[in-house]
Amino acid sequence: MNASTLFRLAKKSCQAWLDDYAPSMGAAISYYTAFSIAPLLVIVISIAGAVFGQDAVRGTIEGQISGLVGRDGALAIQGLIKSAREPTEGIIASTISIVLLVIGATTVFGEIQSALDRIWHVPEPSKPSGIWGLLRARFLSFGLILGLAFLLMASLTVSAAVAAAGTWLGALMPGWELMLMGINTLLSMSISCVLFAMIFKFMPSVPIAWRDVWVGAAVTAVLFEVGKVLIGLYVGKAGLSSTYAAAGAIAVVLIWVYYAAQIFLLGAEFTKVYAAEHGSHAAAPENLLDPVEPRKGATHADAALTPVTRVPAPAPAAAPLSTSALATTVALLAARVALSVWLERREKRDALRARR
């Protein structure tokens, strides 16, 4: 792929990014992330903590988050995780909490799937619908969460190995710190590439070849690695915590997720453009051309001389944003409020019994 081809793909990707209203989709993703980030991290910490210990995993995640969104944003996320991990008494309350935890963690993936279907212009009949479609989407989202936990465990294993090697190489190689920094950057990009590939492959309701997925995931990982540095500089210099006062920490997280979502959606657009021009979708272009039927009574010679008018097929309409994620969020909030009220009444009843 030469420079001119890459520039053309980038230009078409940016145009498609604008045509598909990616800024609006990024805002929706950042909104649902606010509800999903705490239960998502609780599940990931629980799974990876079974192998490495929850304190080690939690410390690693908190360090990564602090490096991305700053100290205030990291403290806000830590508070959300702490509130989501509060133990509940009783089988019914524990069961409801686990169900709400899973639903909350998978909500953001439903919005990501809706955004990817819109990017790929998936027709409405091809989208999953009904109760089985909803269950399938939830199981798929939970599978991605398990994959994220596996990637975290792999990252911790490799990081421990690199740290041990760095201690051993410290006396042999004076410049091993730079090499260690390069290895950590490469490791971060590799994990991001695998995660993006999983999302690009399994989330859209359209078949995509792996060769297209890996190209798009690699480009997205590079964009994300560069973009998170720029976003971090913006968040650090903008003074958002002081501007938004008490809500500053949450505002930092939402703004960071919003700009990260724009990078992700731009990478998804690049994957689609690459697949349409050089990948598995190149054999079936979007603008299929239909010849005009020859006029009635024309001979074969006349038909051969008749100019063929080719009309491009109309572009598929952009799919509206899915309302299933919104309905799930409303149900989640209602169930959470009901559970809180029930627990509060139970505590008051137990307190009255204790006084008697």
Coordinates of C-alpha atoms in Angstrom, one line a residue:
M1 CA 0.0 0.0 0.0
N2 CA 1.7 3.2 -1.2
A3 CA 1.3 6.7 0.2
S4 CA -1.2 7.9 -2.4
T5 CA -3.5 4.8 -1.7
L6 CA -3.2 5.4 2.0
F7 CA -4.1 9.1 1.6
R8 CA -7.1 8.2 -0.6
L9 CA -8.4 5.7 2.0
A10 CA -7.9 8.2 4.8
K11 CA -9.8 10.9 2.9
K12 CA -12.7 8.5 2.2
S13 CA -12.7 7.3 5.8
C14 CA -12.9 10.9 7.1
Q15 CA -15.8 11.7 4.6
A16 CA -17.7 8.5 5.7
W17 CA -17.0 9.5 9.3
L18 CA -18.8 12.7 8.7
D19 CA -21.6 11.2 6.6
D20 CA -22.5 8.6 9.3
Y21 CA -22.7 11.3 12.0
A22 CA -19.9 9.8 14.0
P23 CA -19.8 12.7 16.5
S24 CA -23.4 11.9 17.6
M25 CA -22.6 8.2 17.8
G26 CA -19.5 9.0 19.9
A27 CA -21.7 11.0 22.3
A28 CA -24.0 8.1 22.7
I29 CA -21.1 5.7 23.4
S30 CA -19.6 8.0 26.0
Y31 CA -23.1 8.3 27.7
Y32 CA -23.6 4.6 28.0
T33 CA -19.9 4.1 29.1
A34 CA -20.7 6.2 32.2
F35 CA -23.2 3.5 33.2
S36 CA -21.1 0.5 32.1
I37 CA -17.5 1.3 33.1
A38 CA -17.9 0.4 36.8
P39 CA -19.7 -3.0 36.4
L40 CA -17.4 -3.8 33.4
L41 CA -14.3 -3.2 35.5
V42 CA -15.7 -5.1 38.5
I43 CA -16.2 -8.2 36.3
V44 CA -12.8 -7.9 34.7
I45 CA -11.1 -7.4 38.1
S46 CA -13.0 -10.4 39.5
I47 CA -12.0 -12.7 36.6
A48 CA -8.3 -11.6 36.3
G49 CA -8.0 -11.3 40.1
A50 CA -8.8 -15.0 40.5
V51 CA -5.4 -15.6 38.8
F52 CA -3.2 -12.7 39.9
G53 CA -5.0 -11.4 43.0
Q54 CA -7.6 -8.7 43.0
D55 CA -5.3 -6.1 44.7
A56 CA -2.6 -6.5 41.9
V57 CA -5.2 -6.4 39.1
R58 CA -7.0 -3.4 40.7
G59 CA -3.7 -1.5 41.2
T60 CA -2.7 -2.2 37.5
I61 CA -6.0 -1.0 36.2
E62 CA -6.1 2.1 38.4
G63 CA -2.5 3.0 37.3
Q64 CA -3.5 2.7 33.6
I65 CA -6.7 4.8 34.2
S66 CA -4.7 7.4 36.0
G67 CA -2.3 7.6 33.2
L68 CA -5.1 8.1 30.7
V69 CA -7.6 10.4 32.4
G70 CA -5.6 11.9 35.2
R71 CA -5.8 11.7 39.0
D72 CA -9.3 13.2 39.3
G73 CA -10.8 10.9 36.7
A74 CA -9.1 7.9 38.2
L75 CA -10.5 8.8 41.7
A76 CA -14.0 9.1 40.2
I77 CA -13.8 5.7 38.5
Q78 CA -12.4 4.2 41.7
G79 CA -15.5 5.5 43.6
L80 CA -17.8 4.0 41.0
I81 CA -16.0 0.6 41.3
K82 CA -16.2 0.8 45.1
S83 CA -20.0 1.5 45.0
A84 CA -20.6 -1.3 42.5
R85 CA -18.7 -3.8 44.6
E86 CA -20.6 -3.2 47.8
P87 CA -21.8 -6.6 49.1
T88 CA -25.4 -7.3 49.5
E89 CA -27.1 -9.6 52.0
G90 CA -29.5 -12.3 51.0
I91 CA -29.8 -14.6 48.0
I92 CA -32.4 -12.5 46.2
A93 CA -30.4 -9.2 46.6
S94 CA -27.2 -10.9 45.6
T95 CA -28.8 -12.5 42.5
I96 CA -30.3 -9.2 41.5
S97 CA -27.0 -7.4 41.9
I98 CA -25.2 -9.9 39.7
V99 CA -27.8 -9.6 37.0
L100 CA -27.7 -5.8 37.1
L101 CA -23.9 -6.0 37.1
V102 CA -23.9 -8.1 33.9
I103 CA -26.6 -6.0 32.2
G104 CA -24.8 -2.8 33.1
A105 CA -21.4 -4.0 31.8
T106 CA -22.9 -5.1 28.5
T107 CA -25.0 -2.0 27.8
V108 CA -22.1 0.0 26.1
F109 CA -21.4 -2.9 23.8
G110 CA -25.0 -2.8 22.5
E111 CA -24.5 0.9 21.6
I112 CA -21.2 0.0 19.9
Q113 CA -22.9 -2.7 17.9
S114 CA -25.6 -0.2 16.8
A115 CA -22.9 2.3 15.7
L116 CA -21.0 -0.4 13.7
D117 CA -24.2 -1.5 12.0
R118 CA -24.8 2.1 11.0
I119 CA -21.2 2.4 9.7
W120 CA -21.6 -0.8 7.6
H121 CA -25.1 0.3 6.4
V122 CA -26.6 -3.0 7.6
P123 CA -30.3 -3.2 6.5
E124 CA -32.9 -3.5 9.1
P125 CA -34.0 -7.1 8.3
S126 CA -30.4 -8.3 8.9
K127 CA -30.1 -6.8 12.3
P128 CA -30.9 -9.0 15.4
S129 CA -34.3 -8.3 16.8
G130 CA -36.7 -9.7 19.3
I131 CA -35.8 -11.4 22.6
W132 CA -33.4 -13.8 21.0
G133 CA -31.6 -11.0 19.2
L134 CA -31.3 -9.2 22.5
L135 CA -30.0 -12.3 24.3
R136 CA -27.5 -13.0 21.5
A137 CA -26.2 -9.5 21.8
R138 CA -25.8 -9.8 25.5
F139 CA -24.0 -13.1 25.3
L140 CA -21.7 -11.7 22.6
S141 CA -21.0 -8.6 24.8
F142 CA -20.2 -10.8 27.8
G143 CA -17.9 -12.9 25.6
L144 CA -16.0 -9.7 24.7
I145 CA -15.7 -8.9 28.4
L146 CA -14.2 -12.3 29.0
G147 CA -11.8 -11.6 26.1
L148 CA -10.9 -8.3 27.7
A149 CA -10.2 -10.1 31.0
F150 CA -8.0 -12.6 29.1
L151 CA -6.1 -9.8 27.4
L152 CA -5.5 -8.1 30.8
M153 CA -4.1 -11.4 32.2
A154 CA -1.8 -11.7 29.2
S155 CA -0.7 -8.1 29.7
L156 CA 0.1 -8.7 33.4
T157 CA 2.0 -11.8 32.6
V158 CA 4.1 -10.2 29.9
S159 CA 4.6 -7.0 32.0
A160 CA 5.9 -9.1 34.9
A161 CA 8.3 -11.0 32.5
V162 CA 9.5 -7.7 31.0
A163 CA 10.1 -6.2 34.5
A164 CA 12.1 -9.3 35.5
A165 CA 14.1 -9.1 32.3
G166 CA 14.7 -5.4 32.9
T167 CA 16.1 -6.1 36.4
W168 CA 18.4 -8.6 34.9
L169 CA 19.5 -6.5 32.0
G170 CA 20.0 -3.4 34.1
A171 CA 23.6 -4.2 34.8
L172 CA 24.4 -5.4 31.3
M173 CA 22.7 -2.7 29.1
P174 CA 22.9 1.0 30.1
G175 CA 20.1 2.0 27.9
W176 CA 17.6 -0.7 28.8
E177 CA 15.1 1.9 30.0
L178 CA 14.4 3.0 26.5
M179 CA 14.1 -0.5 25.3
L180 CA 11.7 -1.3 28.1
M181 CA 9.6 1.8 27.2
G182 CA 9.5 0.6 23.6
I183 CA 8.4 -2.9 24.6
N184 CA 5.6 -1.5 26.8
T185 CA 4.4 0.7 24.0
L186 CA 4.4 -2.2 21.6
L187 CA 2.6 -4.4 24.1
S188 CA -0.1 -1.7 24.6
M189 CA -0.6 -1.4 20.8
S190 CA -0.7 -5.2 20.4
I191 CA -3.4 -5.6 23.1
S192 CA -5.4 -2.7 21.6
C193 CA -5.1 -4.2 18.1
V194 CA -6.4 -7.6 19.3
L195 CA -9.3 -5.9 21.2
F196 CA -10.3 -3.8 18.2
A197 CA -10.1 -6.8 15.9
M198 CA -12.5 -8.7 18.2
I199 CA -14.9 -5.8 18.2
F200 CA -14.7 -5.2 14.4
K201 CA -15.1 -8.9 13.6
F202 CA -17.9 -10.0 15.9
M203 CA -20.0 -6.9 16.8
P204 CA -21.3 -5.8 13.3
S205 CA -24.3 -7.7 11.9
V206 CA -22.4 -8.3 8.6
P207 CA -19.7 -10.8 7.7
I208 CA -16.2 -9.3 7.6
A209 CA -13.0 -11.2 6.6
W210 CA -10.2 -11.4 9.1
R211 CA -7.7 -9.9 6.6
D212 CA -9.8 -6.7 6.5
V213 CA -10.3 -6.8 10.3
W214 CA -6.6 -7.0 11.1
V215 CA -5.7 -4.1 8.8
G216 CA -8.4 -1.9 10.3
A217 CA -7.5 -2.9 13.8
A218 CA -3.8 -2.2 13.3
V219 CA -4.6 1.3 11.9
T220 CA -7.0 2.0 14.8
A221 CA -4.5 0.8 17.4
V222 CA -1.9 3.3 16.0
L223 CA -4.4 6.1 15.9
F224 CA -5.5 5.3 19.5
E225 CA -1.9 5.2 20.8
V226 CA -1.3 8.6 19.3
G227 CA -4.7 10.0 20.1
K228 CA -4.6 9.1 23.8
V229 CA -1.5 11.1 24.2
L230 CA -3.2 14.1 22.6
I231 CA -6.4 13.6 24.6
G232 CA -4.3 13.4 27.8
L233 CA -2.6 16.7 27.0
Y234 CA -6.0 18.4 26.3
V235 CA -7.6 17.0 29.4
G236 CA -4.6 18.0 31.5
K237 CA -4.3 21.6 30.1
A238 CA -8.0 22.4 29.8
G239 CA -8.6 22.6 33.6
L240 CA -11.9 20.7 33.3
S241 CA -12.0 19.7 37.0
S242 CA -12.1 23.4 38.1
T243 CA -14.5 24.4 35.3
Y244 CA -17.1 21.8 36.2
A245 CA -16.5 22.0 40.0
A246 CA -18.0 18.9 41.7
A247 CA -18.8 17.2 38.4
G248 CA -15.3 17.8 37.0
A249 CA -14.1 14.3 37.6
I250 CA -17.0 12.7 35.7
A251 CA -16.7 15.4 33.0
V252 CA -13.0 14.4 32.5
V253 CA -14.0 10.7 32.0
L254 CA -16.8 11.5 29.6
I255 CA -14.7 13.9 27.5
W256 CA -11.9 11.4 27.3
V257 CA -14.2 8.5 26.3
Y258 CA -15.9 10.8 23.8
Y259 CA -12.7 11.6 21.9
A260 CA -11.5 8.0 22.2
A261 CA -14.8 6.9 20.7
Q262 CA -14.2 9.2 17.7
I263 CA -10.9 7.5 17.1
F264 CA -12.5 4.1 17.3
L265 CA -15.3 5.1 14.9
L266 CA -12.8 6.6 12.5
G267 CA -10.9 3.3 12.6
A268 CA -14.2 1.4 11.9
E269 CA -14.8 3.7 8.9
F270 CA -11.3 2.9 7.6
T271 CA -11.9 -0.8 8.0
K272 CA -15.1 -0.5 5.9
V273 CA -13.4 1.6 3.2
Y274 CA -10.5 -0.7 3.0
A275 CA -12.7 -3.8 2.8
A276 CA -14.8 -2.1 0.0
E277 CA -11.7 -1.2 -2.1
H278 CA -9.0 -3.7 -1.4
G279 CA -10.6 -6.4 0.8
S280 CA -13.3 -9.0 0.8
H281 CA -16.1 -6.5 -0.2
A282 CA -14.2 -5.3 -3.2
A283 CA -15.9 -7.9 -5.5
A284 CA -19.3 -6.6 -4.6
P285 CA -19.2 -2.7 -4.8
E286 CA -21.9 -0.7 -3.3
N287 CA -23.0 1.0 -6.5
L288 CA -24.2 -1.9 -8.6
L289 CA -25.1 -0.9 -12.2
D290 CA -28.2 -2.1 -13.9
P291 CA -28.5 -2.1 -17.7
V292 CA -31.7 -0.7 -19.4
E293 CA -33.9 -3.3 -21.2
P294 CA -34.0 -2.9 -25.0
R295 CA -37.1 -1.3 -26.5
K296 CA -39.9 -3.7 -27.6
G297 CA -39.6 -5.0 -31.1
A298 CA -35.9 -4.2 -31.4
T299 CA -33.6 -6.7 -33.2
H300 CA -30.4 -8.1 -31.9
A301 CA -28.5 -5.6 -34.0
D302 CA -30.5 -2.7 -32.6
A303 CA -30.0 -4.0 -29.1
A304 CA -26.3 -4.2 -29.6
L305 CA -26.2 -0.6 -30.9
T306 CA -28.5 0.7 -28.1
P307 CA -26.4 2.6 -25.6
V308 CA -26.6 1.1 -22.1
T309 CA -27.6 3.5 -19.4
R310 CA -26.1 2.7 -16.1
V311 CA -27.8 4.1 -13.0
P312 CA -26.0 3.8 -9.6
A313 CA -28.0 2.0 -7.0
P314 CA -29.2 4.3 -4.2
A315 CA -27.1 4.4 -1.2
P316 CA -28.5 2.6 1.8
A317 CA -30.1 4.8 4.3
A318 CA -28.4 5.3 7.6
A319 CA -29.8 3.1 10.3
P320 CA -31.3 5.0 13.2
L321 CA -29.7 4.7 16.6
S322 CA -30.9 1.7 18.4
T323 CA -33.4 2.2 21.3
S324 CA -32.7 -1.2 22.9
A325 CA -29.7 0.2 24.8
L326 CA -31.8 3.2 26.0
A327 CA -34.6 0.9 27.2
T328 CA -32.0 -1.4 28.9
T329 CA -30.5 1.6 30.7
V330 CA -33.9 2.8 31.9
A331 CA -34.7 -0.7 33.1
L332 CA -31.3 -0.9 34.8
L333 CA -31.8 2.4 36.6
A334 CA -35.3 1.4 37.7
A335 CA -34.2 -1.9 39.0
R336 CA -31.3 -0.3 40.8
V337 CA -33.6 2.2 42.4
A338 CA -36.0 -0.5 43.4
L339 CA -33.2 -2.6 44.9
S340 CA -31.8 0.4 46.8
V341 CA -35.3 1.2 48.2
W342 CA -35.8 -2.5 49.2
L343 CA -32.4 -2.6 50.9
E344 CA -33.0 0.7 52.7
R345 CA -36.4 -0.5 54.1
R346 CA -34.8 -3.8 55.1
E347 CA -32.1 -2.0 57.0
K348 CA -34.6 0.2 58.8
R349 CA -36.7 -2.8 59.7
D350 CA -33.7 -4.6 61.1
A351 CA -32.7 -1.5 63.1
L352 CA -36.2 -1.3 64.6
R353 CA -36.1 -5.0 65.5
A354 CA -32.7 -4.5 67.1
R355 CA -34.0 -1.6 69.3
R356 CA -36.9 -3.7 70.5

